[in-house]
Short mmCIF file of C-alpha atoms and ligand atoms in Angstrom, two decimals:
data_model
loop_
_atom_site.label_atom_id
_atom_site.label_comp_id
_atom_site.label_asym_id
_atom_site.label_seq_id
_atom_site.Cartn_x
_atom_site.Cartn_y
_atom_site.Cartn_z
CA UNK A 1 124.72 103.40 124.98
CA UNK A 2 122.47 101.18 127.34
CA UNK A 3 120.74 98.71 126.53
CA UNK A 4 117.85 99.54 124.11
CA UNK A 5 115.42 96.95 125.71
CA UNK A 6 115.59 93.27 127.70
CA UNK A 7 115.17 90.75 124.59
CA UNK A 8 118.14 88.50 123.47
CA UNK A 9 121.52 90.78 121.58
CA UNK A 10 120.59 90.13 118.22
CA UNK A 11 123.28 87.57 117.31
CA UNK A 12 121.32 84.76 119.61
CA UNK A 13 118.05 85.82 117.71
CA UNK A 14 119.32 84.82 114.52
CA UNK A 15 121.11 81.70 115.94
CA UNK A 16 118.18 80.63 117.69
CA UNK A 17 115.39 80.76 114.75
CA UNK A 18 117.85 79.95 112.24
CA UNK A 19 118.40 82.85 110.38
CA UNK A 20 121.42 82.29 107.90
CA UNK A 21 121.05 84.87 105.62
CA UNK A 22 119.88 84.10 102.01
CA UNK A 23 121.05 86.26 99.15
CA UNK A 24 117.98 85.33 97.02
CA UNK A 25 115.87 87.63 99.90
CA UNK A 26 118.70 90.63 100.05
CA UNK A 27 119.33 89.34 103.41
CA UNK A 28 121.87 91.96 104.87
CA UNK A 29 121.27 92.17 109.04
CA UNK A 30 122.14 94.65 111.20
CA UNK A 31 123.65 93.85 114.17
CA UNK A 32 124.61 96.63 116.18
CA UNK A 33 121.11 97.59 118.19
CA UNK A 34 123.10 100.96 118.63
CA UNK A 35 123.01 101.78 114.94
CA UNK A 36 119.37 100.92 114.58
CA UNK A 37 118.91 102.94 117.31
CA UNK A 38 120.26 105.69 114.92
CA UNK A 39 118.29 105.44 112.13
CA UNK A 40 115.03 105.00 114.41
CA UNK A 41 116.18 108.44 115.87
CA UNK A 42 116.22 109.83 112.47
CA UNK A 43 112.77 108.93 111.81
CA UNK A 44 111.50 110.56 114.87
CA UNK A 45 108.93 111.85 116.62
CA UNK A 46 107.28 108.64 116.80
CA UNK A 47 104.67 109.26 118.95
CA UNK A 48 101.29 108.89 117.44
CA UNK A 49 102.54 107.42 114.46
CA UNK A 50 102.01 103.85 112.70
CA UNK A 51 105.61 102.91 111.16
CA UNK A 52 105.43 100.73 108.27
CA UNK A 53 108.54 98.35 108.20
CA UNK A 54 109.39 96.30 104.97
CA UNK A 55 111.59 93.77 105.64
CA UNK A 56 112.40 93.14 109.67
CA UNK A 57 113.96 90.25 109.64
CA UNK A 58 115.23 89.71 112.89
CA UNK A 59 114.15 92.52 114.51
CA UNK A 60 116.95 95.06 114.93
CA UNK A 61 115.17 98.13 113.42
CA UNK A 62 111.91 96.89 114.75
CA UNK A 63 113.09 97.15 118.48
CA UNK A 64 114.60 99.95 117.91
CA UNK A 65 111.27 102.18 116.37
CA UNK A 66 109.93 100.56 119.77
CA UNK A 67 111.88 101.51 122.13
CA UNK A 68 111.87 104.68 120.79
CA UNK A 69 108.18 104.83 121.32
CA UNK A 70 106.22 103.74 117.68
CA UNK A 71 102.38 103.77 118.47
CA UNK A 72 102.75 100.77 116.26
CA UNK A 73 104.60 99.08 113.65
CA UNK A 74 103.05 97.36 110.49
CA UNK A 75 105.85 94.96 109.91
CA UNK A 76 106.24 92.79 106.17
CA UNK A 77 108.12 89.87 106.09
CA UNK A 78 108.59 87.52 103.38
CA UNK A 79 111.03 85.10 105.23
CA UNK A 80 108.71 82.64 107.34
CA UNK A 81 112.04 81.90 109.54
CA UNK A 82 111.50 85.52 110.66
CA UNK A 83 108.00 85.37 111.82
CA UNK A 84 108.64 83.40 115.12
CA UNK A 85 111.55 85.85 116.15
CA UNK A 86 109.06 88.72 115.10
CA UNK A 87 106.05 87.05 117.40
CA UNK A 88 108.68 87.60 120.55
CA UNK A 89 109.09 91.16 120.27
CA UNK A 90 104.86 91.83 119.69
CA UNK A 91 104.83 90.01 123.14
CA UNK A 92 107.46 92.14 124.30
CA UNK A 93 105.38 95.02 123.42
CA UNK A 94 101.73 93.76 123.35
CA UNK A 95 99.11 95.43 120.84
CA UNK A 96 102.12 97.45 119.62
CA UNK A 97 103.64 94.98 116.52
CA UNK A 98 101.66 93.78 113.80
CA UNK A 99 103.31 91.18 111.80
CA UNK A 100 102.15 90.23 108.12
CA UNK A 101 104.25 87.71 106.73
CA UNK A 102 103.75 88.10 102.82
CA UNK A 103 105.47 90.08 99.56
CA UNK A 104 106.04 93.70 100.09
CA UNK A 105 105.54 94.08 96.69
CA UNK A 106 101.58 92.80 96.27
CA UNK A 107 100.83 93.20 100.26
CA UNK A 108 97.53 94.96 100.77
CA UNK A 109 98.72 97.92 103.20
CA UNK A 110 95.94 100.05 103.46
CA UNK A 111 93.87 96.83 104.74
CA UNK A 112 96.78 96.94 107.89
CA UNK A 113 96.67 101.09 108.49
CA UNK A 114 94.16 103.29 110.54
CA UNK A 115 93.33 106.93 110.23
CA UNK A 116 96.71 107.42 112.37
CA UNK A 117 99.37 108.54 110.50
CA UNK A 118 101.92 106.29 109.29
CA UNK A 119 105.68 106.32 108.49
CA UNK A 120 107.82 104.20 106.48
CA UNK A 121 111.26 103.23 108.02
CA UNK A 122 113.22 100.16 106.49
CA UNK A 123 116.38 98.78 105.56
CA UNK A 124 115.13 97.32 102.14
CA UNK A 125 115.94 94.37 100.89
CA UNK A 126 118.14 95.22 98.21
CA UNK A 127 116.55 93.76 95.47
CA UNK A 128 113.29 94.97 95.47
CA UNK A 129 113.92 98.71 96.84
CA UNK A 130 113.86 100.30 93.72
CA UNK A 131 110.45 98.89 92.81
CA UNK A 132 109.09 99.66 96.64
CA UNK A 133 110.17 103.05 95.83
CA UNK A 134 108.58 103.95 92.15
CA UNK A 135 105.43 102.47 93.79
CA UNK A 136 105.39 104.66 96.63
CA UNK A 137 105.97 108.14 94.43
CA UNK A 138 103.80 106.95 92.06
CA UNK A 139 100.95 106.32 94.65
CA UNK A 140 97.43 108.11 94.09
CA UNK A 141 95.70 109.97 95.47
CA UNK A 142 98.64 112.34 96.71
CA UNK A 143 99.72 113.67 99.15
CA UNK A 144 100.06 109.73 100.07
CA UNK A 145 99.04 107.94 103.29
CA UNK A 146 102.36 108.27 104.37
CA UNK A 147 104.17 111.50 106.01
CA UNK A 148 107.81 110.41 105.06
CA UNK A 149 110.01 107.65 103.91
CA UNK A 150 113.12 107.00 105.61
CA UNK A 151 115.01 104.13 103.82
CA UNK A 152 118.23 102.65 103.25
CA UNK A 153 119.58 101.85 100.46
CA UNK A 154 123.24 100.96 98.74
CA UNK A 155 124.71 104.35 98.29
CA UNK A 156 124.81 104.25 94.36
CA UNK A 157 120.99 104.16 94.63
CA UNK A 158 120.98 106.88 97.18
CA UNK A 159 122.41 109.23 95.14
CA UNK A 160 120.37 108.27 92.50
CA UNK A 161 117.51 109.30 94.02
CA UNK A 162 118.34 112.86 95.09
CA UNK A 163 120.48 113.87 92.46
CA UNK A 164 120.02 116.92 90.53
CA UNK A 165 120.08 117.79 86.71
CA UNK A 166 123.21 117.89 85.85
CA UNK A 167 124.63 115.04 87.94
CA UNK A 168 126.67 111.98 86.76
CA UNK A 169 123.42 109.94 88.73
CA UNK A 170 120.64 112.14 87.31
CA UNK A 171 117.61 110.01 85.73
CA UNK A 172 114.58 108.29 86.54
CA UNK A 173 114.27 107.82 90.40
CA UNK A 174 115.69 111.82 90.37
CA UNK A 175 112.80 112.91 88.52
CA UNK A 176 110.19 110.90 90.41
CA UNK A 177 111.58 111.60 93.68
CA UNK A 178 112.33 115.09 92.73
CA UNK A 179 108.85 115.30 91.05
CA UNK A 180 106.93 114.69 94.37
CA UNK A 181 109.18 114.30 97.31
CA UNK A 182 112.10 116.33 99.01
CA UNK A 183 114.67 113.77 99.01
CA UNK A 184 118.13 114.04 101.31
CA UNK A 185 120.89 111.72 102.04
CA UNK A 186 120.90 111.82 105.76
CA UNK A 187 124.29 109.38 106.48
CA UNK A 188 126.15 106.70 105.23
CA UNK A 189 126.56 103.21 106.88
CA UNK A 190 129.91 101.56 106.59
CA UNK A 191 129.47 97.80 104.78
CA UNK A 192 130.83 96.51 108.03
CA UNK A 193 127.68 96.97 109.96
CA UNK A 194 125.67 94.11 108.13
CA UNK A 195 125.78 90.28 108.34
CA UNK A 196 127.13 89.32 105.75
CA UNK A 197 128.53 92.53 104.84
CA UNK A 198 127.78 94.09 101.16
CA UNK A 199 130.51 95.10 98.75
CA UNK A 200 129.29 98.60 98.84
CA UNK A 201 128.37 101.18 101.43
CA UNK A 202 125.09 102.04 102.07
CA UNK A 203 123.21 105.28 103.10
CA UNK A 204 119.94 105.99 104.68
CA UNK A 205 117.56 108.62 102.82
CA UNK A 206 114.58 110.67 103.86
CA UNK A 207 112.15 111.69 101.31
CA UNK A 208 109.30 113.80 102.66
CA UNK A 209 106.12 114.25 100.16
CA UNK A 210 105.40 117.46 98.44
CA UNK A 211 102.16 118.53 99.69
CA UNK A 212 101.36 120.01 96.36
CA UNK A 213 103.74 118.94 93.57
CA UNK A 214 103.48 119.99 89.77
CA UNK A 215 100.52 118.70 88.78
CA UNK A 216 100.91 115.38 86.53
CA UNK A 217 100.56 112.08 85.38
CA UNK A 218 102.58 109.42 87.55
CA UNK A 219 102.21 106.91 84.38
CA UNK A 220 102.65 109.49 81.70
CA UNK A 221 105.73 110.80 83.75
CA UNK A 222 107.45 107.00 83.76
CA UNK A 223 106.47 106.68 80.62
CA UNK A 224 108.69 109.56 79.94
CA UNK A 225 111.31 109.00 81.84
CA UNK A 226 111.73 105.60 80.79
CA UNK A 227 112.07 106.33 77.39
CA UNK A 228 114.20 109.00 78.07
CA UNK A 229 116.66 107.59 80.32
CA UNK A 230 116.28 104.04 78.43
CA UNK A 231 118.62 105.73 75.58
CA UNK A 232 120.25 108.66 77.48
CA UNK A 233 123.07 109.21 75.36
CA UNK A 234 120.55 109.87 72.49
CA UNK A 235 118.82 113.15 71.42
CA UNK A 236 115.17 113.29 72.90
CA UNK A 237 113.71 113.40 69.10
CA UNK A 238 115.19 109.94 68.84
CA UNK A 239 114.71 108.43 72.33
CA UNK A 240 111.17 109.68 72.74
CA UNK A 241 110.13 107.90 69.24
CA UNK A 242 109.33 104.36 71.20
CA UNK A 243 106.09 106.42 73.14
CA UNK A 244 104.17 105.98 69.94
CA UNK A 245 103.57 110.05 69.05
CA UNK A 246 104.76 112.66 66.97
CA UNK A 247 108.18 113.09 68.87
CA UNK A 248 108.80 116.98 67.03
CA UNK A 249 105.12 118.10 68.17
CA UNK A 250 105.54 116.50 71.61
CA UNK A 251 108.75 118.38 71.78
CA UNK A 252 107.66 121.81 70.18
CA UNK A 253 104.65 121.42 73.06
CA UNK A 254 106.52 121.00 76.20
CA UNK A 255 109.13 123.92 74.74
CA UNK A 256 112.35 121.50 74.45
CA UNK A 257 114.50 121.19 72.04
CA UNK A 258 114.28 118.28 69.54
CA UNK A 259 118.15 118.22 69.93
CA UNK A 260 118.19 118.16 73.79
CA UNK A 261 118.95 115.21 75.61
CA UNK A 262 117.00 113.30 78.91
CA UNK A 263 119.79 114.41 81.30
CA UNK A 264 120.14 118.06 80.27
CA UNK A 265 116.26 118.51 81.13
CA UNK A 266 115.16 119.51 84.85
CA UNK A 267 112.21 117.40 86.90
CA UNK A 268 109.78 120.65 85.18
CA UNK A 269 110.80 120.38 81.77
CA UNK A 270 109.74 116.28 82.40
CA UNK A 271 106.29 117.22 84.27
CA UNK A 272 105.73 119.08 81.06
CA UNK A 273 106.47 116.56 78.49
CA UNK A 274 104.26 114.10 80.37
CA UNK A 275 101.11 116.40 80.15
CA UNK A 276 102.05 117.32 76.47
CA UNK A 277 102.41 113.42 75.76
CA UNK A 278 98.86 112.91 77.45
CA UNK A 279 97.43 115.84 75.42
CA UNK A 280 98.75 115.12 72.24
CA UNK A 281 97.10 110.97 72.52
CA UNK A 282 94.19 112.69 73.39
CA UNK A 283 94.06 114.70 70.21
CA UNK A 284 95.26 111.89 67.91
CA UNK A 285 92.42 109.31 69.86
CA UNK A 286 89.83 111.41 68.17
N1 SAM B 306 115.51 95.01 108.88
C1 SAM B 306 116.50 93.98 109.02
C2 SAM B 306 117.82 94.59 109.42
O1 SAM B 306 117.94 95.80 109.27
O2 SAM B 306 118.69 93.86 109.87
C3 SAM B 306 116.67 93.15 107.74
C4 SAM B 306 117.02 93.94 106.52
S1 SAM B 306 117.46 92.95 105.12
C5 SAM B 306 118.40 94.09 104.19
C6 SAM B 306 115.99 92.84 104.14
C7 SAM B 306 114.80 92.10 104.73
O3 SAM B 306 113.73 92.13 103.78
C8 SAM B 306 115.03 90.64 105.04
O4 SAM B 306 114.53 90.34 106.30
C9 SAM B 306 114.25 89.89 103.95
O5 SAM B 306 113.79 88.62 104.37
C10 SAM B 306 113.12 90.85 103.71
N2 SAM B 306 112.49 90.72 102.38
C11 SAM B 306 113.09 90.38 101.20
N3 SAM B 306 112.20 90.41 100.19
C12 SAM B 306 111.02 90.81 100.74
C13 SAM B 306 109.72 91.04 100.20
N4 SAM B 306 109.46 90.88 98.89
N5 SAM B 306 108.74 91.43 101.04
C14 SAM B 306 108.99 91.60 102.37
N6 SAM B 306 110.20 91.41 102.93
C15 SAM B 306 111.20 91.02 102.12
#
């Protein structure tokens, strides 16, 4: 493949600013400006659309979502030693990269977006993509101010997230992402392709919002799934006792067995235990 664009191979950008990776940061770079070019292409069209990047590091994915024509990328970086490699690309493509060095987790987004519609792409940080994620579903108002989320993960997570009831990785993400998203695993990437490679492989995921999901409580929902999945060996009558109602009426309510247990019981049969668990504090608050 040619060149993707006339800034330094990305080995000299991390030499020259310094970038050793840390562990403490889930420093994992990609290298290969080819296979960033393949994910970028996955989250395209790009036209017209502000990406939001969490975690750029160096720049590989960055350049990539440019090249491949981003109106503009918010970028987030929490590694300072990233922002002066970061500055060279925005001058590489002026007006077009805006860096905010800061905490994905606490960032203010909305105070970076426009009306334009915006995009998440990254290669999260390892540590922190589950929360990123849970945040994002659990966003309101919905549908969210973002049209998709294309992210990778490690693959155990992956499949965590789009597995169905009945699978070995069925639980909470499944039901949050299944709740409100369409969620695919779109392909893997071999451990080899990072600096310092991981032990395990990772895979890249799209998950494109419901427009109108099941109506429900985000809260109520994790609520629910938490104490669920928190004890999922157990019978629901026993695992749901922790939310602080009558476990047999919540049950009875949402039509589930008392006997039943979190992983036997589809993304619906959740969505209804949440509205049940909201209805039934409601009547005991009186
Ligand atoms: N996008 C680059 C790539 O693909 O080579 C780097 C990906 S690396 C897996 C994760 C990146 O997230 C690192 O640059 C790290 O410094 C950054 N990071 C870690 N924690 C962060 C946080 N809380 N907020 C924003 N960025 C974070």
């Amino acid at each position: 493949m040619a060149q993707i664009d006339d800034l330094p191979p990305l080995r000299d950008v991390i030499r020259t600013h310094g970038l050793t990776p840390k562990k403490s940061l889930g420093q994992n770079f990609l290298h290969d400006l080819n296979l960033t070019a393949r994910i970028a292409r996955a989250a395209e069209p790009l036209e017209n659309i502000t990406v939001v990047e969490i975690g750029p590091g160096p720049g590989g994915l960055t350049r990539a979502l440019l090249a491949l024509g981003a109106r503009r990328i918010v970028a987030v970086e929490r590694d300072e030693r990233a922002i002066a490699a970061l500055q060279e690309i925005a001058a590489r493509y002026p007006g077009r990269l805006d860096i905010v060095s800061g905490d994905a987790l606490t960032v203010d987004l909305m105070a970076h977006l426009g009306p334009e519609r915006a995009r998440v792409v990254a290669n999260l940080p390892y540590n922190i993509g589950t929360a990123l994620l849970i945040q994002w579903l659990t966003v309101e108002p919905w549908p969210p101010w973002y049209d998709s989320l294309l992210l990778m993960f490690q693959r155990e997570v992956a499949e965590r997230i789009v597995a169905r009831v009945g699978d070995k990785a069925y639980g909470r993400l499944a039901v949050l992402a299944g709740w409100r998203t369409d969620a695919k695993i779109l392909f893997d990437v071999a451990p080899a392709a990072f600096v310092p490679p991981p032990s395990v492989t990772s895979s890249v995921v799209r998950l494109v919002p419901r427009p109108v999901p099941l109506p429900c409580d985000p809260v109520a929902l994790q609520r629910i799934t938490e104490a669920g999945f928190g004890q999922r060996r157990k019978m629901l009558r026993q695992s749901l006792k922790s939310l602080g109602v009558d476990t047999l009426a919540l049950l009875e309510a949402a039509g589930i067995a008392p006997t039943a247990r979190a992983e036997e019981i589809p993304v619906e049969g959740f969505v209804m235990l949440a509205r049940e668990f909201i209805a039934l504090r409601k009547s005991t608050a009186r």
